[in-house]
Amino acid sequence: MRQLSWPRLKLSNHKIASTIFICEPCQKTNAGSHVWSRGLATSRKPRPSREQGQPMFVGDTSSERKRSLVHEFDRLPEWPKLPPGIIERRVNTVSRVQDAVQDAFGREYKVKPFGSTCYGADTVDSDIDLVIMDPRRPKGSAPESQKPTRIYNVRQLGKVLSKAGFKVHSVIPSAAVPIVKFLDRHTNLACDVNVNERLGYRNTQLIKRYCMILPLLPYVILATKHWAAGHRWSSNINSYTLAIMSIGVFQTRGILPNLQKAPLDGLPEDTLSVYYANVKGKRGAKKGSRGSKGSPEAQRCDTRFNVKEPNWLPRFFVSSLDDALYIWYRYWGYEHPYHECLIDIRRGGLVRRRKKWSSLPESPEPRLVSLEGEDAVLAMLNEAEQEDAEAAEFPSPEEFDAPLATTEQDEPTGWVRQPLVVRDPFLRSKNCGAQMKDFAVALFQNDCRKAADALEVKLKTHPSFAVLKGLPAITVVSPP
């Protein structure tokens, strides 16, 4: 049976022709059934529109929604290229998810993509991260927010997606951010969806702005992500952490500005400026008491940032990806003072710790592990990961044993035992690098040094290498 192909999106100057989304008329097949432009055969008449109380098929999606979604996935010409049709597939998947959500829960809910697919550090096979926006709770778990509705039950959400034709792989209600993992059978794209956890969407907008200022940044994030996967670091450092680490390195070197430097646009009380994130309570607390495991506690997050830093100019321009990666690997392999500093892009990059990392001797040289002992250290690393499996759903397990940060300059006391501290730009009590143990950091430094040394051999004959070797000493921001 011949099926009609899905109509292709016509991209021109980052806009979409408004007529492309009109459903094509059906064509009769020899069997007498009907084939619609979405590629599904049916012997029934087309279903009524959503206004008549029935779900719409994909072809009826409004052009405004399509344009909005294309804008979310919009890419600069300088960013990594994707084959034709990938953005179209992603737009169709998100649109189908929104149809399913609105059919089951109401038209007021919108589905937004976030993560690396929105700032160019992705590949053809990258999963899509999605968030369902609840207009009744724009500030999340703020004290004045309305009570959550049934859409927040991710088990119920999983059933809705399965009924709509998606292949649901798993529902994880106990995670720090409850999600549903599923596959769109029509586009073969894997997705993770959560309900109204807006920090991921806001930090995506922040990272995207940095990528617009430095178009090489998506390449760096993508390259280090592949490098981390090849060196077995993906379970310790996720792509979001790599993005924050990269921004911090380039801020420290004067290649990127600080978009969260005061004065910030907007007021802290604005609806779009503040979000209250749920953070799991301490481990070991009495079950059922406030702050116990599984009992969320709302933390106020200021998600404002500027589109540029006033009067800022870069110290120098990075001319190639090799140059940028050399700066990255050399920094984390040779230059970062793990025992006394942390990365905080909200404060401009490298910031001195209030208390030094207690596991390291106070020496300017990082501790290294011999290559001969690498297998033994990896075995220790695997054993430690096994011990932490019970708390795997928490982003920063060690932090739950100590008071959280209460002001901008405060640091959770648990950070003194964590060798790699990459402070979240919005959720200030979160260390994105908390999964890195001291022996893992030693191996990480070794791997970064080897990568930097290999790039140095390659770049020695380039004119830019003299500039890279002559970079001034890194600047450390001291706590007030």
Short mmCIF file of C-alpha atoms in Angstrom, two decimals:
data_model
loop_
_atom_site.label_atom_id
_atom_site.label_comp_id
_atom_site.label_asym_id
_atom_site.label_seq_id
_atom_site.Cartn_x
_atom_site.Cartn_y
_atom_site.Cartn_z
CA MET A 1 0.00 0.00 0.00
CA ARG A 2 1.48 3.34 -0.98
CA GLN A 3 1.65 5.90 1.79
CA LEU A 4 2.08 9.61 1.49
CA SER A 5 5.27 11.02 2.92
CA TRP A 6 5.22 13.50 5.74
CA PRO A 7 5.19 17.09 4.40
CA ARG A 8 8.62 18.66 4.88
CA LEU A 9 9.10 21.88 6.80
CA LYS A 10 10.25 24.72 4.59
CA LEU A 11 12.89 26.69 6.45
CA SER A 12 13.70 30.12 5.08
CA ASN A 13 15.49 32.72 7.19
CA HIS A 14 14.57 30.71 10.30
CA LYS A 15 10.87 31.02 9.47
CA ILE A 16 8.33 28.54 8.23
CA ALA A 17 5.76 29.08 5.55
CA SER A 18 2.37 29.30 7.21
CA THR A 19 0.72 27.14 4.55
CA ILE A 20 2.93 24.08 5.06
CA PHE A 21 0.92 22.71 7.95
CA ILE A 22 -2.44 22.38 6.22
CA CYS A 23 -3.31 18.70 6.09
CA GLU A 24 -3.11 17.25 2.62
CA PRO A 25 -6.31 15.67 1.32
CA CYS A 26 -6.56 11.93 1.66
CA GLN A 27 -6.07 9.58 -1.22
CA LYS A 28 -7.93 6.34 -1.66
CA THR A 29 -5.96 3.17 -1.98
CA ASN A 30 -6.88 0.06 -3.92
CA ALA A 31 -8.16 -1.47 -0.71
CA GLY A 32 -10.62 1.35 -0.24
CA SER A 33 -8.99 2.66 2.94
CA HIS A 34 -7.79 6.21 3.38
CA VAL A 35 -4.19 7.32 3.80
CA TRP A 36 -3.57 10.66 5.43
CA SER A 37 -0.47 12.79 5.13
CA ARG A 38 0.77 11.67 8.54
CA GLY A 39 1.38 8.23 7.02
CA LEU A 40 -1.32 6.25 8.87
CA ALA A 41 -3.96 4.17 7.09
CA THR A 42 -7.52 4.09 8.35
CA SER A 43 -10.87 2.98 7.02
CA ARG A 44 -12.63 5.47 9.26
CA LYS A 45 -13.48 9.04 8.50
CA PRO A 46 -11.16 11.71 9.87
CA ARG A 47 -11.79 12.60 13.50
CA PRO A 48 -13.35 15.95 14.37
CA SER A 49 -11.18 18.85 15.40
CA ARG A 50 -10.12 19.52 19.00
CA GLU A 51 -12.75 22.25 19.26
CA GLN A 52 -15.37 19.49 18.92
CA GLY A 53 -13.91 17.69 21.89
CA GLN A 54 -11.77 15.14 20.00
CA PRO A 55 -7.99 14.92 19.59
CA MET A 56 -6.46 16.30 16.43
CA PHE A 57 -4.04 14.47 14.19
CA VAL A 58 -0.59 15.91 13.67
CA GLY A 59 -1.32 17.62 10.39
CA ASP A 60 -3.85 19.93 12.04
CA THR A 61 -1.24 21.47 14.37
CA SER A 62 -1.31 25.26 14.18
CA SER A 63 1.41 27.09 12.28
CA GLU A 64 2.09 29.26 15.33
CA ARG A 65 2.99 26.24 17.41
CA LYS A 66 5.27 24.97 14.66
CA ARG A 67 6.99 28.33 14.37
CA SER A 68 7.42 28.49 18.14
CA LEU A 69 8.99 25.02 18.26
CA VAL A 70 11.30 25.75 15.34
CA HIS A 71 12.43 28.84 17.24
CA GLU A 72 13.27 26.67 20.27
CA PHE A 73 15.45 24.44 18.06
CA ASP A 74 16.84 27.36 16.05
CA ARG A 75 20.59 27.20 15.35
CA LEU A 76 23.18 29.74 14.34
CA PRO A 77 24.81 29.03 10.96
CA GLU A 78 28.17 28.75 12.78
CA TRP A 79 26.97 25.94 15.06
CA PRO A 80 27.40 22.22 14.28
CA LYS A 81 25.33 21.23 11.27
CA LEU A 82 22.59 18.61 11.27
CA PRO A 83 21.32 16.68 8.23
CA PRO A 84 18.18 18.06 6.59
CA GLY A 85 14.94 16.97 8.20
CA ILE A 86 16.22 16.50 11.77
CA ILE A 87 14.66 19.70 13.08
CA GLU A 88 11.42 18.77 11.33
CA ARG A 89 11.36 15.38 13.06
CA ARG A 90 11.97 16.98 16.45
CA VAL A 91 9.26 19.58 15.89
CA ASN A 92 6.79 16.86 14.90
CA THR A 93 7.64 14.78 17.98
CA VAL A 94 7.20 17.69 20.40
CA SER A 95 3.98 18.66 18.67
CA ARG A 96 2.62 15.12 19.00
CA VAL A 97 3.52 15.07 22.70
CA GLN A 98 1.73 18.37 23.22
CA ASP A 99 -1.35 17.00 21.42
CA ALA A 100 -1.41 14.00 23.76
CA VAL A 101 -0.92 16.16 26.87
CA GLN A 102 -3.57 18.68 25.89
CA ASP A 103 -6.08 15.99 24.95
CA ALA A 104 -5.73 14.37 28.38
CA PHE A 105 -5.11 17.29 30.73
CA GLY A 106 -6.18 20.54 29.04
CA ARG A 107 -5.18 23.01 26.37
CA GLU A 108 -3.44 25.32 28.84
CA TYR A 109 -0.37 23.06 29.05
CA LYS A 110 2.54 23.68 26.67
CA VAL A 111 5.46 21.36 25.95
CA LYS A 112 8.91 22.93 25.55
CA PRO A 113 12.23 21.32 24.59
CA PHE A 114 15.41 22.06 26.51
CA GLY A 115 18.96 20.76 26.75
CA SER A 116 21.71 20.31 24.17
CA THR A 117 19.31 20.00 21.21
CA CYS A 118 18.43 23.67 21.78
CA TYR A 119 21.97 25.10 21.89
CA GLY A 120 23.70 23.09 19.18
CA ALA A 121 25.75 20.60 21.22
CA ASP A 122 23.84 17.61 19.85
CA THR A 123 23.90 14.92 17.18
CA VAL A 124 21.32 13.26 14.97
CA ASP A 125 20.66 10.62 17.63
CA SER A 126 20.44 12.94 20.64
CA ASP A 127 17.48 12.45 22.97
CA ILE A 128 15.02 15.29 23.40
CA ASP A 129 14.47 16.68 26.89
CA LEU A 130 10.95 18.06 27.35
CA VAL A 131 9.17 20.01 30.06
CA ILE A 132 5.40 20.45 30.36
CA MET A 133 4.77 24.07 31.37
CA ASP A 134 2.01 24.59 33.92
CA PRO A 135 0.68 28.17 33.62
CA ARG A 136 -0.93 27.88 37.06
CA ARG A 137 2.46 27.32 38.73
CA PRO A 138 4.97 29.56 36.87
CA LYS A 139 7.11 29.83 40.01
CA GLY A 140 7.10 26.11 40.71
CA SER A 141 6.72 25.24 44.39
CA ALA A 142 6.47 28.84 45.59
CA PRO A 143 4.44 29.25 48.82
CA GLU A 144 1.69 31.05 46.92
CA SER A 145 1.49 28.48 44.11
CA GLN A 146 -1.68 26.52 43.49
CA LYS A 147 -1.88 22.87 44.47
CA PRO A 148 -0.44 20.49 41.82
CA THR A 149 -2.99 18.83 39.57
CA ARG A 150 -3.12 15.24 38.34
CA ILE A 151 -0.69 15.95 35.49
CA TYR A 152 2.11 15.90 38.09
CA ASN A 153 1.51 12.17 38.57
CA VAL A 154 4.12 10.87 36.13
CA ARG A 155 2.62 7.38 36.24
CA GLN A 156 -0.61 8.86 34.91
CA LEU A 157 1.38 10.86 32.37
CA GLY A 158 3.11 7.68 31.21
CA LYS A 159 -0.26 6.00 30.65
CA VAL A 160 -1.45 8.98 28.61
CA LEU A 161 1.64 8.88 26.39
CA SER A 162 1.35 5.13 25.93
CA LYS A 163 -2.31 5.45 24.97
CA ALA A 164 -1.34 8.13 22.44
CA GLY A 165 0.95 5.68 20.65
CA PHE A 166 4.33 6.45 22.23
CA LYS A 167 6.49 3.58 23.46
CA VAL A 168 7.03 4.24 27.16
CA HIS A 169 10.31 2.75 28.39
CA SER A 170 10.16 3.76 32.05
CA VAL A 171 8.44 6.01 34.55
CA ILE A 172 10.66 7.31 37.37
CA PRO A 173 8.57 9.06 40.02
CA SER A 174 11.25 8.85 42.74
CA ALA A 175 13.95 10.73 40.83
CA ALA A 176 15.07 14.20 41.90
CA VAL A 177 13.12 15.34 38.83
CA PRO A 178 10.35 12.78 38.13
CA ILE A 179 10.37 11.86 34.44
CA VAL A 180 8.87 9.61 31.80
CA LYS A 181 11.27 8.08 29.26
CA PHE A 182 9.65 7.15 25.95
CA LEU A 183 10.12 6.75 22.20
CA ASP A 184 8.16 8.39 19.40
CA ARG A 185 7.49 5.51 17.01
CA HIS A 186 6.80 7.91 14.12
CA THR A 187 10.17 9.70 14.23
CA ASN A 188 12.18 7.13 16.21
CA LEU A 189 13.29 9.87 18.62
CA ALA A 190 13.83 9.11 22.31
CA CYS A 191 12.54 11.64 24.83
CA ASP A 192 12.51 12.42 28.54
CA VAL A 193 9.63 14.54 29.83
CA ASN A 194 9.03 16.16 33.22
CA VAL A 195 6.26 18.36 34.55
CA ASN A 196 6.97 22.04 35.18
CA GLU A 197 10.59 21.63 36.36
CA ARG A 198 11.58 24.88 34.68
CA LEU A 199 15.19 25.19 35.80
CA GLY A 200 16.31 22.98 32.92
CA TYR A 201 14.54 25.25 30.46
CA ARG A 202 15.99 28.41 32.01
CA ASN A 203 19.57 27.14 32.18
CA THR A 204 19.21 26.05 28.55
CA GLN A 205 18.37 29.64 27.62
CA LEU A 206 21.43 30.83 29.56
CA ILE A 207 23.77 28.32 27.89
CA LYS A 208 22.27 29.12 24.49
CA ARG A 209 23.07 32.80 24.99
CA TYR A 210 26.70 31.97 25.80
CA CYS A 211 26.80 29.80 22.66
CA MET A 212 25.58 32.76 20.61
CA ILE A 213 28.39 34.91 22.00
CA LEU A 214 31.02 32.19 21.36
CA PRO A 215 29.85 30.01 18.43
CA LEU A 216 32.71 27.58 19.12
CA LEU A 217 31.17 26.72 22.50
CA PRO A 218 28.68 24.11 21.16
CA TYR A 219 31.57 22.36 19.39
CA VAL A 220 33.57 22.32 22.63
CA ILE A 221 30.64 20.91 24.63
CA LEU A 222 29.96 18.29 21.96
CA ALA A 223 33.64 17.31 21.65
CA THR A 224 34.16 17.02 25.41
CA LYS A 225 30.92 15.04 25.70
CA HIS A 226 32.22 12.47 23.21
CA TRP A 227 35.62 12.50 24.92
CA ALA A 228 34.00 11.92 28.33
CA ALA A 229 31.96 9.01 26.96
CA GLY A 230 35.07 7.45 25.42
CA HIS A 231 36.96 7.74 28.71
CA ARG A 232 34.10 6.43 30.87
CA TRP A 233 33.32 9.76 32.52
CA SER A 234 29.69 10.04 31.38
CA SER A 235 28.35 8.56 34.63
CA ASN A 236 30.31 11.14 36.64
CA ILE A 237 29.99 14.25 34.47
CA ASN A 238 26.83 14.77 32.41
CA SER A 239 26.52 17.06 29.41
CA TYR A 240 25.00 19.89 31.46
CA THR A 241 27.96 19.82 33.85
CA LEU A 242 30.37 19.85 30.90
CA ALA A 243 28.58 22.91 29.52
CA ILE A 244 28.92 24.77 32.84
CA MET A 245 32.56 23.67 33.17
CA SER A 246 33.26 24.96 29.65
CA ILE A 247 31.63 28.34 30.27
CA GLY A 248 33.59 28.64 33.51
CA VAL A 249 36.91 27.92 31.80
CA PHE A 250 36.30 30.52 29.09
CA GLN A 251 35.11 33.08 31.65
CA THR A 252 38.29 32.52 33.62
CA ARG A 253 40.34 33.12 30.48
CA GLY A 254 38.41 36.26 29.52
CA ILE A 255 36.87 34.65 26.43
CA LEU A 256 33.28 34.79 27.74
CA PRO A 257 31.52 37.46 29.83
CA ASN A 258 29.44 37.00 32.97
CA LEU A 259 25.79 37.29 31.94
CA GLN A 260 24.63 37.10 35.56
CA LYS A 261 26.67 40.04 36.77
CA ALA A 262 24.65 42.76 38.49
CA PRO A 263 22.73 44.81 37.57
CA LEU A 264 20.41 42.19 36.06
CA ASP A 265 17.48 42.86 33.77
CA GLY A 266 14.07 42.60 35.42
CA LEU A 267 13.12 42.41 39.07
CA PRO A 268 13.67 39.41 41.35
CA GLU A 269 9.94 39.28 42.03
CA ASP A 270 8.99 38.96 38.35
CA THR A 271 7.15 35.78 37.39
CA LEU A 272 9.81 34.81 34.84
CA SER A 273 12.71 35.67 37.18
CA VAL A 274 12.03 33.42 40.16
CA TYR A 275 11.48 29.70 40.40
CA TYR A 276 11.12 27.55 43.52
CA ALA A 277 12.81 24.19 42.95
CA ASN A 278 12.07 21.08 44.98
CA VAL A 279 15.18 19.66 46.63
CA LYS A 280 15.14 16.30 48.38
CA GLY A 281 15.73 16.32 52.12
CA LYS A 282 18.70 14.96 54.05
CA ARG A 283 19.52 11.29 54.09
CA GLY A 284 19.18 9.67 57.47
CA ALA A 285 16.47 12.01 58.72
CA LYS A 286 13.50 10.45 60.41
CA LYS A 287 11.03 9.22 57.81
CA GLY A 288 8.04 11.49 57.51
CA SER A 289 9.77 14.42 59.17
CA ARG A 290 10.46 17.65 57.31
CA GLY A 291 13.68 17.27 55.35
CA SER A 292 13.61 13.48 55.26
CA LYS A 293 14.43 11.56 52.11
CA GLY A 294 11.56 11.93 49.69
CA SER A 295 10.23 15.05 51.42
CA PRO A 296 10.95 17.94 49.04
CA GLU A 297 11.95 21.35 50.27
CA ALA A 298 11.45 24.36 48.00
CA GLN A 299 14.50 26.52 47.27
CA ARG A 300 14.17 29.95 45.72
CA CYS A 301 16.17 30.40 42.49
CA ASP A 302 16.85 33.69 40.75
CA THR A 303 16.95 32.76 37.06
CA ARG A 304 17.64 36.21 35.63
CA PHE A 305 20.49 36.87 33.22
CA ASN A 306 21.45 39.54 30.72
CA VAL A 307 21.98 39.14 26.98
CA LYS A 308 25.40 40.77 27.36
CA GLU A 309 27.76 42.16 29.99
CA PRO A 310 28.01 45.96 29.69
CA ASN A 311 31.39 47.30 28.58
CA TRP A 312 32.86 43.80 28.29
CA LEU A 313 35.36 42.88 25.59
CA PRO A 314 37.17 39.53 25.20
CA ARG A 315 40.86 39.43 26.09
CA PHE A 316 41.52 37.53 22.86
CA PHE A 317 39.62 35.57 20.24
CA VAL A 318 39.76 31.80 19.91
CA SER A 319 40.32 31.04 16.23
CA SER A 320 39.74 27.27 16.05
CA LEU A 321 38.19 24.32 17.84
CA ASP A 322 41.65 22.86 18.50
CA ASP A 323 42.66 26.07 20.26
CA ALA A 324 39.50 26.04 22.37
CA LEU A 325 39.92 22.37 23.31
CA TYR A 326 43.58 22.92 24.17
CA ILE A 327 42.54 25.67 26.59
CA TRP A 328 39.89 23.35 28.08
CA TYR A 329 42.09 20.29 28.56
CA ARG A 330 45.08 22.26 29.78
CA TYR A 331 42.93 24.04 32.34
CA TRP A 332 41.40 20.91 33.86
CA GLY A 333 44.62 18.92 33.57
CA TYR A 334 47.22 21.43 34.72
CA GLU A 335 45.72 24.70 35.95
CA HIS A 336 42.56 24.23 38.01
CA PRO A 337 43.39 24.38 41.76
CA TYR A 338 40.96 21.67 42.88
CA HIS A 339 41.85 21.88 46.56
CA GLU A 340 41.11 25.59 46.98
CA CYS A 341 38.81 26.76 44.16
CA LEU A 342 35.47 26.01 42.51
CA ILE A 343 33.74 26.98 39.26
CA ASP A 344 30.82 29.38 39.56
CA ILE A 345 29.73 31.01 36.30
CA ARG A 346 27.26 33.23 38.15
CA ARG A 347 30.26 34.95 39.77
CA GLY A 348 32.51 34.96 36.72
CA GLY A 349 34.29 31.61 36.61
CA LEU A 350 36.97 30.58 39.11
CA VAL A 351 36.06 31.32 42.75
CA ARG A 352 38.06 30.61 45.88
CA ARG A 353 36.46 28.08 48.23
CA ARG A 354 35.54 29.22 51.71
CA LYS A 355 37.02 25.98 53.01
CA LYS A 356 39.64 24.01 51.12
CA TRP A 357 39.03 20.49 49.92
CA SER A 358 40.15 18.44 52.91
CA SER A 359 41.17 15.35 50.93
CA LEU A 360 44.10 17.04 49.17
CA PRO A 361 47.39 18.21 50.61
CA GLU A 362 47.69 21.98 50.34
CA SER A 363 49.97 21.96 47.33
CA PRO A 364 49.75 23.88 44.04
CA GLU A 365 50.38 20.66 42.10
CA PRO A 366 47.40 18.30 41.66
CA ARG A 367 47.80 14.73 42.89
CA LEU A 368 48.22 12.20 40.09
CA VAL A 369 47.71 8.44 39.92
CA SER A 370 50.25 6.37 38.02
CA LEU A 371 49.01 4.81 34.80
CA GLU A 372 50.08 1.40 36.10
CA GLY A 373 47.53 1.69 38.87
CA GLU A 374 44.68 2.83 36.65
CA ASP A 375 42.82 -0.49 36.68
CA ALA A 376 42.93 -0.63 40.46
CA VAL A 377 41.60 2.90 40.76
CA LEU A 378 38.83 2.16 38.27
CA ALA A 379 37.86 -0.82 40.40
CA MET A 380 37.67 1.48 43.43
CA LEU A 381 35.58 3.90 41.40
CA ASN A 382 33.14 1.18 40.37
CA GLU A 383 32.87 0.00 43.98
CA ALA A 384 32.08 3.52 45.15
CA GLU A 385 29.45 3.92 42.45
CA GLN A 386 27.87 0.65 43.59
CA GLU A 387 27.69 1.92 47.17
CA ASP A 388 26.00 5.11 45.97
CA ALA A 389 23.43 3.31 43.81
CA GLU A 390 20.66 3.71 46.39
CA ALA A 391 20.99 7.49 46.25
CA ALA A 392 21.52 7.72 42.51
CA GLU A 393 18.40 9.81 41.98
CA PHE A 394 19.86 12.69 43.98
CA PRO A 395 22.01 15.22 42.09
CA SER A 396 24.37 15.86 45.01
CA PRO A 397 24.14 13.08 47.62
CA GLU A 398 26.80 14.37 49.97
CA GLU A 399 25.03 17.69 50.37
CA PHE A 400 22.09 16.14 52.21
CA ASP A 401 24.20 15.47 55.30
CA ALA A 402 24.94 19.16 55.79
CA PRO A 403 23.11 22.49 55.87
CA LEU A 404 22.36 23.97 52.46
CA ALA A 405 23.57 27.35 51.30
CA THR A 406 21.34 30.13 52.58
CA THR A 407 22.95 33.13 50.87
CA GLU A 408 24.72 33.76 47.59
CA GLN A 409 28.18 33.43 49.20
CA ASP A 410 27.41 30.46 51.48
CA GLU A 411 28.59 26.99 50.52
CA PRO A 412 27.10 23.71 51.78
CA THR A 413 29.53 22.28 54.31
CA GLY A 414 29.55 18.96 52.43
CA TRP A 415 31.46 20.60 49.60
CA VAL A 416 34.66 20.47 51.65
CA ARG A 417 34.71 16.70 50.93
CA GLN A 418 34.09 17.12 47.19
CA PRO A 419 37.14 17.62 44.95
CA LEU A 420 35.25 18.99 41.93
CA VAL A 421 32.74 21.75 42.69
CA VAL A 422 30.83 23.17 39.73
CA ARG A 423 28.17 25.38 41.25
CA ASP A 424 24.81 25.52 39.52
CA PRO A 425 24.10 29.07 38.27
CA PHE A 426 20.49 28.98 39.54
CA LEU A 427 20.11 26.25 42.18
CA ARG A 428 22.87 27.56 44.39
CA SER A 429 23.03 24.62 46.81
CA LYS A 430 23.73 22.16 43.98
CA ASN A 431 27.20 20.97 43.02
CA CYS A 432 26.97 19.62 39.46
CA GLY A 433 30.30 17.80 39.94
CA ALA A 434 29.40 16.01 43.17
CA GLN A 435 29.70 12.54 41.63
CA MET A 436 33.47 12.94 41.17
CA LYS A 437 35.39 11.32 44.03
CA ASP A 438 38.98 12.26 44.81
CA PHE A 439 40.50 9.22 43.07
CA ALA A 440 38.21 9.83 40.07
CA VAL A 441 39.43 13.41 39.84
CA ALA A 442 43.02 12.17 39.77
CA LEU A 443 42.20 9.98 36.77
CA PHE A 444 40.26 12.83 35.18
CA GLN A 445 43.33 15.07 35.47
CA ASN A 446 45.49 12.39 33.89
CA ASP A 447 43.11 12.08 30.93
CA CYS A 448 42.93 15.87 30.50
CA ARG A 449 46.72 16.14 30.60
CA LYS A 450 47.14 13.48 27.94
CA ALA A 451 44.60 15.24 25.70
CA ALA A 452 46.30 18.62 26.22
CA ASP A 453 49.74 17.17 25.49
CA ALA A 454 48.47 15.55 22.28
CA LEU A 455 46.93 18.83 21.12
CA GLU A 456 50.10 20.73 21.99
CA VAL A 457 52.10 18.52 19.63
CA LYS A 458 49.53 19.20 16.92
CA LEU A 459 49.36 22.96 17.50
CA LYS A 460 53.07 23.74 17.93
CA THR A 461 53.46 24.78 14.31
CA HIS A 462 50.34 26.99 14.31
CA PRO A 463 50.78 30.77 14.68
CA SER A 464 48.09 30.86 17.37
CA PHE A 465 50.02 28.50 19.64
CA ALA A 466 52.34 31.25 20.88
CA VAL A 467 49.28 33.19 22.01
CA LEU A 468 47.87 30.14 23.79
CA LYS A 469 51.14 29.44 25.61
CA GLY A 470 51.44 33.09 26.58
CA LEU A 471 48.06 33.37 28.29
CA PRO A 472 48.19 35.34 31.55
CA ALA A 473 47.75 33.62 34.88
CA ILE A 474 44.18 32.67 35.74
CA THR A 475 42.19 35.10 37.87
CA VAL A 476 40.53 33.87 41.06
CA VAL A 477 37.50 35.58 42.57
CA SER A 478 37.79 35.62 46.36
CA PRO A 479 34.67 35.24 48.53
CA PRO A 480 33.54 38.49 50.18
#
